[in-house]
């Protein structure tokens, strides 16, 4: 309380002192103006005239400040003084203007008037300075009185104060311990997986960096094991996510049981775990530990009465050979894990001699995740034309992966990896965003190109997917009818009920739905009857056999007629020559797509190609 009283008093006195200083400045500036006037009247030279002109009205700004920021009394006095000062300033300007023009008697009269005004103004300013000094003295005396009363209060409660201090010390100690406990809990939540209690990806990175720094000092080796559960998606889909969560907790417990005290067990996300091993002798040591971990993790598990057979694949990598940093160590372990999963050998230790940067080596989910984050995916666009009029009707977006080591990869090289690694939805959202943005760019160039995009099965099971598509269309002002989403028969068969609901929601937006790869999958006729479709796309492999088999033309004609019977537009892929294009038109196919028309183009090349095509207008 004493501190607050002192602070308030100090603030109050400081404000009064500031206002007093302003009144002093008013007094000083009026005096300076008058002195310049005296010099001017005495000498009448240019220097004195300039000094007087520059000083006229110099106190006006201070008076305005006092009127705006002073106390009510200060504001009142400042306004009164402003009126007098305005007349004084006018008199000074008149003297300057009249010098040398009017007779000396009139100048002398104005000078006397200015002197009287200056004197009055200085007296008023001096009175206000004195008044503020008295106010400051009164404020200080009041503060002193309040401090004295507080001192008496302190003396009265000094006996109680000791007890309060002791109590406060105990409270503060308890609060400090609680705060430390909360900080520890927050740190644990920030660095550990909430489901399994294992370290999360952030803490794993810290532990790997620390282990590599220690290995660099003492010359030892650091190992990293990545573990991925086999058929975990089946557990979630058939037994439910609760059982899947129980399985993840069980696996995390088994990993901690098999690891050493100095090792770090982490969950990277989904069903992927990691173990950091320090002070290893070599790859044989890493392999032995990995086998022990695999033996511990794999086996039957009782999950609240549900029996589940746990199996996993493990990939390992060693620092400093071949990994030279944490990023490479993680990447090589990811490659080894994916190799183990594909070969079903249980565990694989990364071998740089067997991998290299060969284009045929399998990509890994980790590499693909990195590619998505670093814009390594590229889009090409293949035109589609009306088979009868040959007018440009739209484009299909085709995704490629510009791999830094393996070059340009086709979708079959990485789409299965995206499906296995749970990246299909993320990748599809990214592709759709780019396609819609390209559409907007072309539209700004007076080129309207409806676009078709392949979407994966996981998107059809994602209830939030239609809303994200709608948001993209609104953001880039793309009519929903100019977007076609292509789905495969396999995606439709995964969960027909959920898939149909998602497709219906997309069609409600106005988006067109196309059945891709018709003639190569299963249950196609059933899908034509039950799924909300707008278009059927005949696979290029069917088109390629049109003239090489006895019934090729009849099959193509039957498929087109079947689609038309279901009120579906037909797109025929694989049109490689003029003869095939003519047959598509003859058999009633609506749109044609293939290298005879044009191969895949970069987005920047589409407008130029469209301008050179026979009929560059768009078929709507």
Coordinates of N, CA and C in Angstrom, one line a residue, residues 54 94-95 103 116 246 256 344 358 382 391 398 485 538 615:
X54 N 10.2 35.0 -36.2 CA 10.3 33.6 -35.9 C 9.7 33.3 -34.5
X94 N 1.5 43.3 -36.3 CA 1.2 44.6 -36.8 C 2.4 45.5 -36.7
X95 N 3.2 45.4 -35.6 CA 4.4 46.2 -35.5 C 5.4 45.9 -36.6
X103 N 3.6 56.3 -39.1 CA 4.5 57.3 -38.4 C 4.9 56.7 -37.1
X116 N 2.6 46.3 -22.4 CA 1.6 46.0 -21.4 C 1.0 44.6 -21.5
X246 N -5.6 -50.1 -28.2 CA -5.1 -51.1 -27.2 C -3.9 -51.8 -27.8
X256 N 9.3 -51.1 -24.9 CA 10.0 -50.7 -23.7 C 10.6 -51.9 -23.0
X344 N 8.7 -59.4 -46.6 CA 8.2 -60.2 -45.5 C 9.2 -61.0 -44.8
X358 N 19.0 -46.3 -57.4 CA 18.5 -46.9 -58.6 C 17.0 -46.6 -58.7
X382 N -3.2 -34.0 -69.8 CA -3.4 -34.5 -71.1 C -4.8 -34.1 -71.6
X391 N -13.2 -30.8 -81.0 CA -13.0 -29.6 -80.2 C -12.4 -30.0 -78.8
X398 N -2.4 -35.5 -64.4 CA -1.6 -36.6 -64.1 C -0.5 -36.3 -63.2
X485 N -14.1 -35.8 -60.8 CA -13.3 -36.7 -59.9 C -13.4 -38.1 -60.4
X538 N -13.3 -45.7 -70.4 CA -12.8 -47.0 -70.9 C -11.3 -47.0 -70.8
X615 N -9.6 -27.0 -83.2 CA -10.8 -26.2 -82.7 C -10.5 -25.9 -81.3

